[in-house]
Amino acid sequence: MASTSVLFVCLGNICRSPTAHGVFAHMVEQAGLTGQIQVDSAGTGDWHVGSAPDPRTCAAARERSYDLSMLRARQVDAADFHRFDLILAMDNQNLANLQRMHRQTGGSTPGLFLRDFGHGLGVTEVPDPYYGGADGFDQVLDLIENASRHLLKHLQQTLRS
Ligand code: 4NP
């Protein structure tokens, strides 16, 4: 069977993209597609490299039965554009940074996760929850669960065709 790969990208790789990583990997596993869809996440910034996800991110995810505790932050690098079929930014600022890198590296063209895969959300970016309250982490999960469901459907179709 064909296979594909997805890289989720935010700024620090400690809040939004590890959430997408954990949620989408869980859905992939539930669909029995772990061997066909490789999932990873990274940050455009390097401040948190090597760190586990933010404790508030882990707690909000755990409430919905996602375990993010094994994830560690890393920074996007040039090789990622050739390793991953889909590179999905959480917001426009990170998309712009990825597009700047892509002009140098070639490879996969970066996209915007909610714009490309969210349905009926009314927003195209996952807001940065880092400096906000606990509600922000739940909202991140709501947005990411929606777009992840549609991303999985899309990949199931492309893997079959
Ligand atoms: P993330 O959130 O990009 O969703 O991981 C942030 C994490 C850390 C910082 C900003 C955003 N920071 O400024 O350190």
Coordinates of C-alpha atoms in Angstrom, one line a residue, residues 61-124:
A61 CA -4.9 16.9 25.7
R62 CA -5.0 14.3 28.5
E63 CA -8.6 15.4 29.3
R64 CA -9.4 14.1 25.8
S65 CA -7.3 11.0 26.2
Y66 CA -4.4 12.1 24.0
D67 CA -0.9 11.4 25.5
L68 CA 1.7 14.0 24.4
S69 CA 4.2 13.2 27.1
M70 CA 6.7 11.4 24.9
L71 CA 7.0 14.3 22.4
R72 CA 10.1 16.6 22.4
A73 CA 10.4 19.9 20.5
R74 CA 12.7 20.2 17.5
Q75 CA 13.2 22.9 14.9
V76 CA 12.2 22.6 11.2
D77 CA 15.2 22.0 8.9
A78 CA 15.8 22.0 5.2
A79 CA 15.7 18.1 5.0
D80 CA 12.1 18.2 6.3
F81 CA 10.9 19.7 2.9
H82 CA 12.2 16.5 1.2
R83 CA 11.2 14.1 3.9
F84 CA 7.5 15.1 4.3
D85 CA 4.7 15.1 1.7
L86 CA 2.6 17.5 3.6
I87 CA 4.0 20.4 5.7
L88 CA 1.2 22.2 7.5
A89 CA 1.6 25.5 9.4
M90 CA -0.6 26.5 12.3
D91 CA -0.7 30.2 11.4
N92 CA 0.2 32.7 8.7
Q93 CA 3.4 33.8 10.4
N94 CA 4.8 30.3 10.5
L95 CA 3.6 29.7 7.0
A96 CA 5.5 32.8 5.8
N97 CA 8.7 31.4 7.5
L98 CA 8.2 28.0 5.9
Q99 CA 7.6 29.6 2.5
R100 CA 10.9 31.6 2.9
M101 CA 12.7 28.4 3.7
H102 CA 11.0 26.5 0.8
R103 CA 12.3 29.1 -1.7
Q104 CA 15.8 27.9 -0.7
T105 CA 15.2 24.2 -0.2
G106 CA 12.6 23.2 -2.8
G107 CA 10.6 20.0 -2.0
S108 CA 7.1 20.0 -0.6
T109 CA 5.2 23.3 -0.7
P110 CA 4.0 24.3 2.8
G111 CA 0.3 24.7 3.5
L112 CA -2.0 26.2 6.2
F113 CA -3.6 23.4 8.3
L114 CA -7.1 24.9 9.0
R115 CA -7.4 26.7 5.6
D116 CA -6.5 23.6 3.7
F117 CA -8.4 21.0 5.8
G118 CA -10.7 22.6 8.4
H119 CA -14.4 22.5 7.6
G120 CA -16.9 25.2 8.8
L121 CA -14.6 26.7 11.4
G122 CA -14.7 30.3 10.3
V123 CA -11.0 30.7 11.0
T124 CA -7.9 29.8 9.0

